[in-house]
Coordinates of C-alpha atoms in Angstrom, one line a residue:
M1 CA -101.4 -107.2 -49.6
A2 CA -99.6 -104.4 -47.6
S3 CA -99.8 -104.4 -43.8
F4 CA -102.7 -102.5 -42.2
P5 CA -102.2 -99.2 -40.3
E6 CA -101.2 -99.2 -36.7
F7 CA -104.7 -98.7 -35.4
L8 CA -105.4 -102.4 -36.2
N9 CA -103.7 -103.1 -32.8
D10 CA -105.6 -100.5 -30.9
S11 CA -108.0 -102.3 -28.6
S12 CA -110.4 -99.4 -28.5
I13 CA -111.4 -100.2 -32.1
H14 CA -112.4 -103.7 -31.1
D15 CA -113.9 -103.4 -27.7
G16 CA -114.5 -99.7 -27.0
R17 CA -112.1 -99.3 -24.1
G18 CA -110.0 -96.5 -25.6
S19 CA -108.9 -93.9 -23.1
K20 CA -109.8 -90.9 -25.3
V21 CA -113.4 -90.1 -25.8
P22 CA -113.8 -87.5 -28.6
L23 CA -117.4 -86.6 -27.8
P24 CA -119.6 -86.7 -24.7
W25 CA -122.2 -89.4 -24.5
A26 CA -125.0 -87.0 -25.5
G27 CA -123.0 -86.1 -28.6
F28 CA -122.8 -89.7 -29.8
I29 CA -126.5 -90.2 -29.1
T30 CA -127.4 -87.1 -31.0
L31 CA -125.4 -88.3 -34.0
S32 CA -127.0 -91.7 -33.8
L33 CA -130.5 -90.2 -33.8
L34 CA -129.8 -87.9 -36.7
M35 CA -128.3 -90.6 -38.8
A36 CA -131.3 -92.9 -38.0
V37 CA -133.7 -90.2 -39.3
F38 CA -131.5 -89.6 -42.4
S39 CA -131.1 -93.3 -43.0
I40 CA -134.8 -94.1 -42.9
T41 CA -135.7 -91.1 -45.0
A42 CA -133.0 -91.9 -47.6
V43 CA -134.0 -95.6 -47.9
V44 CA -137.7 -94.7 -48.4
L45 CA -137.1 -91.9 -50.9
N46 CA -134.4 -93.6 -53.0
A47 CA -136.3 -96.9 -53.1
T48 CA -139.4 -94.9 -54.2
V49 CA -137.4 -93.4 -57.2
I50 CA -136.1 -96.8 -58.2
V51 CA -139.5 -98.6 -57.9
V52 CA -141.4 -95.8 -59.7
T53 CA -139.0 -95.8 -62.6
L54 CA -139.1 -99.5 -63.0
R55 CA -142.9 -99.6 -62.9
H56 CA -143.6 -96.8 -65.4
K57 CA -142.3 -97.0 -68.9
Q58 CA -142.9 -93.3 -69.4
L59 CA -140.1 -92.5 -67.0
R60 CA -137.4 -94.6 -68.8
Q61 CA -135.6 -91.7 -70.5
P62 CA -131.8 -91.2 -70.5
L63 CA -131.9 -88.5 -67.8
N64 CA -134.1 -90.6 -65.6
F65 CA -131.7 -93.6 -65.9
A66 CA -129.0 -91.3 -64.5
L67 CA -131.4 -90.2 -61.7
V68 CA -132.1 -93.8 -60.8
N69 CA -128.3 -94.5 -60.8
L70 CA -128.0 -91.6 -58.3
A71 CA -130.7 -93.3 -56.2
V72 CA -128.9 -96.6 -56.3
A73 CA -125.6 -95.0 -55.3
D74 CA -127.3 -93.0 -52.5
L75 CA -128.9 -96.1 -51.3
G76 CA -125.5 -97.7 -51.2
I77 CA -124.1 -94.9 -49.1
T78 CA -127.0 -95.2 -46.7
L79 CA -126.8 -98.9 -46.2
T80 CA -123.0 -99.1 -46.0
G81 CA -122.2 -95.8 -44.2
S82 CA -125.2 -94.2 -42.6
V83 CA -126.8 -97.3 -41.1
P84 CA -123.6 -98.5 -39.5
S85 CA -123.1 -95.0 -38.1
V86 CA -126.4 -95.3 -36.2
V87 CA -125.1 -98.3 -34.3
T88 CA -121.5 -97.2 -33.8
N89 CA -122.6 -93.8 -32.5
A90 CA -125.2 -95.3 -30.2
L91 CA -122.4 -97.4 -28.7
G92 CA -119.9 -94.6 -28.7
Y93 CA -117.1 -96.5 -30.4
Y94 CA -116.3 -98.4 -33.6
I95 CA -117.3 -102.1 -33.3
M96 CA -116.7 -103.6 -36.7
G97 CA -112.9 -104.1 -36.5
R98 CA -110.3 -103.5 -39.2
V99 CA -112.1 -105.5 -41.9
G100 CA -115.3 -103.7 -41.2
C101 CA -113.5 -100.3 -41.4
V102 CA -111.9 -101.1 -44.7
L103 CA -115.2 -102.4 -46.1
E104 CA -117.1 -99.3 -44.9
G105 CA -114.5 -96.9 -46.2
F106 CA -114.3 -98.6 -49.6
C107 CA -118.1 -98.9 -50.1
V108 CA -118.9 -95.3 -49.0
A109 CA -116.1 -93.9 -51.2
L110 CA -117.2 -96.1 -54.1
F111 CA -120.8 -95.0 -54.0
G112 CA -119.9 -91.4 -53.3
I113 CA -117.6 -91.0 -56.3
T114 CA -120.2 -92.8 -58.4
V115 CA -122.7 -90.1 -57.3
L116 CA -120.4 -87.3 -58.4
C117 CA -119.6 -89.0 -61.7
T118 CA -123.3 -89.5 -62.3
V119 CA -124.0 -85.8 -61.6
A120 CA -121.3 -85.0 -64.2
L121 CA -123.0 -87.4 -66.6
I122 CA -126.3 -85.6 -66.1
A123 CA -124.6 -82.3 -66.9
V124 CA -123.2 -83.8 -70.1
E125 CA -126.6 -85.2 -71.0
R126 CA -128.2 -81.8 -70.6
L127 CA -125.4 -80.3 -72.7
F128 CA -126.1 -82.7 -75.6
V129 CA -129.9 -82.3 -75.4
V130 CA -129.9 -78.5 -75.3
C131 CA -126.7 -77.4 -77.1
K132 CA -126.0 -80.3 -79.5
P133 CA -122.2 -79.7 -79.5
L134 CA -121.7 -82.6 -82.0
G135 CA -124.4 -81.5 -84.4
T136 CA -126.9 -84.3 -85.3
I137 CA -125.4 -86.7 -82.7
T138 CA -128.0 -87.0 -79.9
F139 CA -127.7 -88.4 -76.4
Q140 CA -129.5 -91.8 -76.5
T141 CA -130.2 -94.6 -74.1
K142 CA -127.0 -96.5 -75.1
H143 CA -125.0 -93.4 -74.3
A144 CA -126.6 -93.1 -70.9
A145 CA -125.9 -96.8 -70.2
G146 CA -122.3 -96.4 -71.3
G147 CA -121.9 -93.3 -69.2
L148 CA -123.3 -95.0 -66.1
L149 CA -121.1 -98.0 -66.6
L150 CA -118.1 -95.7 -66.9
S151 CA -119.1 -93.9 -63.7
W152 CA -119.0 -97.1 -61.7
L153 CA -115.8 -98.3 -63.3
W154 CA -114.0 -95.0 -62.7
S155 CA -115.1 -95.0 -59.1
L156 CA -114.0 -98.7 -58.7
V157 CA -110.6 -98.1 -60.3
W158 CA -109.8 -95.2 -58.0
N159 CA -111.2 -96.6 -54.8
S160 CA -109.6 -100.0 -55.1
P161 CA -105.9 -99.1 -54.6
P162 CA -106.1 -98.7 -50.8
L163 CA -107.1 -102.4 -50.7
F164 CA -103.7 -103.2 -52.2
G165 CA -101.4 -100.9 -50.4
W166 CA -101.6 -97.6 -52.3
G167 CA -103.4 -95.4 -49.7
S168 CA -105.6 -96.8 -46.9
Y169 CA -108.9 -96.6 -45.1
Q170 CA -108.9 -95.3 -41.6
L171 CA -111.1 -94.2 -38.7
E172 CA -112.2 -90.6 -39.0
G173 CA -114.2 -87.9 -37.2
A174 CA -115.3 -89.1 -33.8
G175 CA -113.9 -92.6 -34.4
T176 CA -117.2 -94.1 -35.3
S177 CA -116.9 -94.2 -39.1
C178 CA -114.2 -94.9 -41.7
G179 CA -113.0 -93.3 -44.9
P180 CA -109.8 -92.6 -46.9
D181 CA -106.8 -91.9 -44.7
W182 CA -106.1 -88.2 -45.2
Q183 CA -103.6 -87.8 -42.3
S184 CA -100.8 -90.3 -43.1
R185 CA -97.6 -88.6 -44.4
D186 CA -96.4 -91.8 -46.0
L187 CA -95.4 -91.0 -49.6
K188 CA -97.6 -93.7 -51.1
N189 CA -100.6 -92.4 -49.2
V190 CA -100.0 -88.7 -50.0
S191 CA -99.5 -89.5 -53.7
Y192 CA -102.8 -91.5 -53.7
I193 CA -104.8 -88.8 -52.0
I194 CA -103.6 -86.1 -54.4
C195 CA -104.4 -88.3 -57.5
Y196 CA -107.7 -89.3 -55.9
F197 CA -108.7 -85.7 -55.3
L198 CA -107.7 -84.5 -58.8
L199 CA -109.3 -87.3 -60.8
C200 CA -112.3 -88.1 -58.7
F201 CA -113.3 -84.7 -57.5
A202 CA -111.7 -81.9 -59.5
V203 CA -112.2 -83.5 -63.0
P204 CA -116.0 -84.3 -62.5
S205 CA -116.5 -80.8 -60.9
F206 CA -114.7 -79.2 -63.9
I207 CA -117.0 -81.1 -66.3
I208 CA -120.1 -80.0 -64.4
V209 CA -119.0 -76.3 -64.4
V210 CA -118.1 -76.2 -68.1
S211 CA -121.3 -78.1 -69.1
Y212 CA -123.6 -75.9 -67.1
S213 CA -121.9 -72.6 -68.2
W214 CA -122.5 -73.7 -71.8
L215 CA -126.0 -74.8 -71.1
L216 CA -127.0 -71.6 -69.3
Y217 CA -125.5 -69.5 -72.1
T218 CA -127.4 -71.4 -74.7
L219 CA -130.7 -71.0 -72.8
R220 CA -130.1 -67.3 -72.5
Q221 CA -129.5 -67.1 -76.3
V222 CA -132.7 -69.0 -77.0
A223 CA -134.6 -66.7 -74.8
K224 CA -133.4 -63.7 -76.8
V225 CA -134.7 -65.1 -80.1
G226 CA -138.0 -66.7 -79.0
G227 CA -138.9 -70.3 -78.4
C228 CA -140.5 -69.5 -75.1
V229 CA -142.2 -72.9 -74.6
A230 CA -139.1 -74.8 -75.2
V231 CA -137.1 -72.5 -73.0
R232 CA -139.5 -72.9 -70.1
A233 CA -139.5 -76.7 -70.4
E234 CA -135.7 -77.0 -70.6
S235 CA -135.1 -74.3 -67.9
K236 CA -137.2 -76.3 -65.4
V237 CA -135.1 -79.4 -66.1
A238 CA -131.9 -77.3 -66.0
W239 CA -132.9 -75.8 -62.6
M240 CA -133.7 -79.2 -61.2
V241 CA -130.3 -80.5 -62.1
V242 CA -128.6 -77.3 -60.9
M243 CA -130.3 -77.9 -57.5
I244 CA -128.9 -81.5 -57.5
V245 CA -125.4 -80.2 -58.2
L246 CA -125.7 -77.5 -55.5
A247 CA -127.0 -80.0 -53.0
F248 CA -124.1 -82.3 -53.7
L249 CA -121.5 -79.5 -53.5
V250 CA -123.0 -78.1 -50.2
S251 CA -122.9 -81.6 -48.8
W252 CA -119.5 -82.7 -50.0
L253 CA -117.4 -79.5 -50.3
P254 CA -116.9 -79.2 -46.5
Y255 CA -115.7 -82.8 -46.4
A256 CA -113.3 -82.2 -49.3
A257 CA -112.0 -79.0 -47.7
L258 CA -111.4 -80.8 -44.4
A259 CA -109.6 -83.6 -46.2
L260 CA -107.3 -81.2 -48.2
T261 CA -106.6 -79.2 -45.0
V262 CA -105.4 -82.3 -43.3
V263 CA -103.5 -83.5 -46.3
F264 CA -101.4 -80.3 -46.6
N265 CA -101.3 -79.6 -42.9
P266 CA -101.4 -82.9 -41.0
D267 CA -100.4 -81.3 -37.7
V268 CA -103.4 -78.9 -37.7
Q269 CA -105.4 -79.0 -34.6
L270 CA -109.1 -79.1 -35.3
A271 CA -112.1 -79.2 -32.9
V272 CA -114.0 -82.5 -32.9
L273 CA -117.1 -80.8 -34.3
V274 CA -115.1 -79.4 -37.2
K275 CA -114.0 -83.0 -38.0
V276 CA -117.4 -84.6 -37.4
V277 CA -119.9 -82.2 -39.1
P278 CA -118.5 -82.4 -42.7
I279 CA -118.5 -86.2 -42.5
Y280 CA -122.2 -86.4 -41.6
M281 CA -123.1 -83.5 -44.0
A282 CA -121.7 -85.7 -46.8
K283 CA -123.7 -88.7 -45.6
S284 CA -126.9 -86.6 -45.4
S285 CA -126.7 -85.9 -49.1
T286 CA -128.5 -89.2 -49.8
V287 CA -131.8 -87.5 -48.8
Y288 CA -131.5 -84.3 -50.8
N289 CA -131.3 -85.8 -54.3
P290 CA -134.5 -87.8 -54.2
L291 CA -136.3 -84.9 -52.5
I292 CA -135.2 -82.6 -55.3
Y293 CA -136.2 -84.7 -58.3
I294 CA -139.4 -86.0 -56.8
Y295 CA -140.5 -82.5 -55.9
M296 CA -139.3 -80.6 -59.0
N297 CA -140.1 -83.3 -61.6
K298 CA -143.8 -83.6 -62.0
Q299 CA -143.3 -86.9 -63.8
F300 CA -141.8 -88.5 -60.7
L301 CA -144.2 -86.7 -58.4
K302 CA -147.3 -88.0 -60.3
Y303 CA -146.3 -91.6 -59.6
A304 CA -144.3 -91.2 -56.3
I305 CA -147.0 -89.7 -54.2
P306 CA -149.6 -92.5 -54.7
L307 CA -146.8 -95.1 -54.0
L308 CA -145.8 -93.3 -50.8
M309 CA -149.4 -92.8 -49.7
C310 CA -150.5 -96.4 -50.4
G311 CA -152.4 -95.7 -53.5
R312 CA -154.0 -92.4 -52.5
D313 CA -153.1 -89.0 -54.0
P314 CA -154.2 -86.1 -51.7
W315 CA -152.8 -83.6 -54.2
P316 CA -154.0 -84.6 -57.7
S317 CA -152.2 -82.7 -60.4
E318 CA -154.2 -80.7 -62.9
D319 CA -153.9 -81.6 -66.6
D320 CA -153.0 -78.0 -67.6
V321 CA -150.0 -77.8 -65.2
S322 CA -146.8 -77.6 -67.2
D323 CA -144.8 -80.7 -66.2
V324 CA -141.0 -80.8 -66.0
Q325 CA -140.2 -83.3 -68.8
T326 CA -137.0 -85.2 -68.8
A327 CA -137.2 -86.4 -72.4
V328 CA -135.2 -85.0 -75.2
S329 CA -136.4 -81.7 -76.5
P330 CA -135.2 -80.2 -79.8
L331 CA -134.4 -76.9 -78.2
N332 CA -131.3 -76.2 -80.3
N333 CA -133.5 -75.9 -83.3
K334 CA -135.0 -72.8 -81.8
I335 CA -131.8 -70.9 -82.1
S336 CA -131.5 -68.8 -85.2
P337 CA -128.0 -68.3 -86.6
E338 CA -126.5 -65.0 -85.9

């Protein structure tokens, strides 16, 4: 295995006696408290999504499998990235050494790219359900399972090279968390970062944009020729997933922009807050996804509220309320040929 970066020999990584303090003590405590709130909320909400889906057979639809995969990956980010940040920020320095840094950077990146690939899979699933681009071929459970497996494998393939010398994981932000090394000008590191960005961020984002442009166009065409009930049902699901996509982009785009800025201009001088805020915005995304699909999906809400309230449901849903369904709807059949 290739030698580790120079910061392995920096005593401040191991015992906290570094001479440079990037944030005042109050800043570290604030980050620690914020990450504690986000961590607890993320664990509760994502665990709720997983448990509710496993308990209720009605929820075991292809789209819901992808939503559960999002919950699993978000839970992974929380446990391997957010929870350690609570401790390291409370202490004001990184305490887990080189091995801990590599492990944290690898795990958070692995789960983060899996989230993005899963969001792309959801976009493709909606495209198949609504637009039927391959005619009679429909998106089934086996396709969802294959797509989720591919999401994990793709993420694993592109996050493993730093473990073997192509790229590396390094301290980032205020020096209390780890991620891919965006600053090194070593040719191997730069080539890895460029490939990583193109294949793990740009490609899934392109799939999402193309799929939803096609989807929204189809829904608009359906609205013109009738089929109002089907349009309303699919529009609700579409908006739910659009919200998930937007939440992901709002959370992760600042981090991606920061990383690219450092890659192409490694000598740029940035304020500590500019380095820190995007990192913790990305980690906070683990809360938004479950909030969105528990709130916007009446199927999840129906079972999640009693679970969270220990069996009580203070807001019972009415039977005549139109639920957001995540099962396959034959919407494409509503479109008349032009």
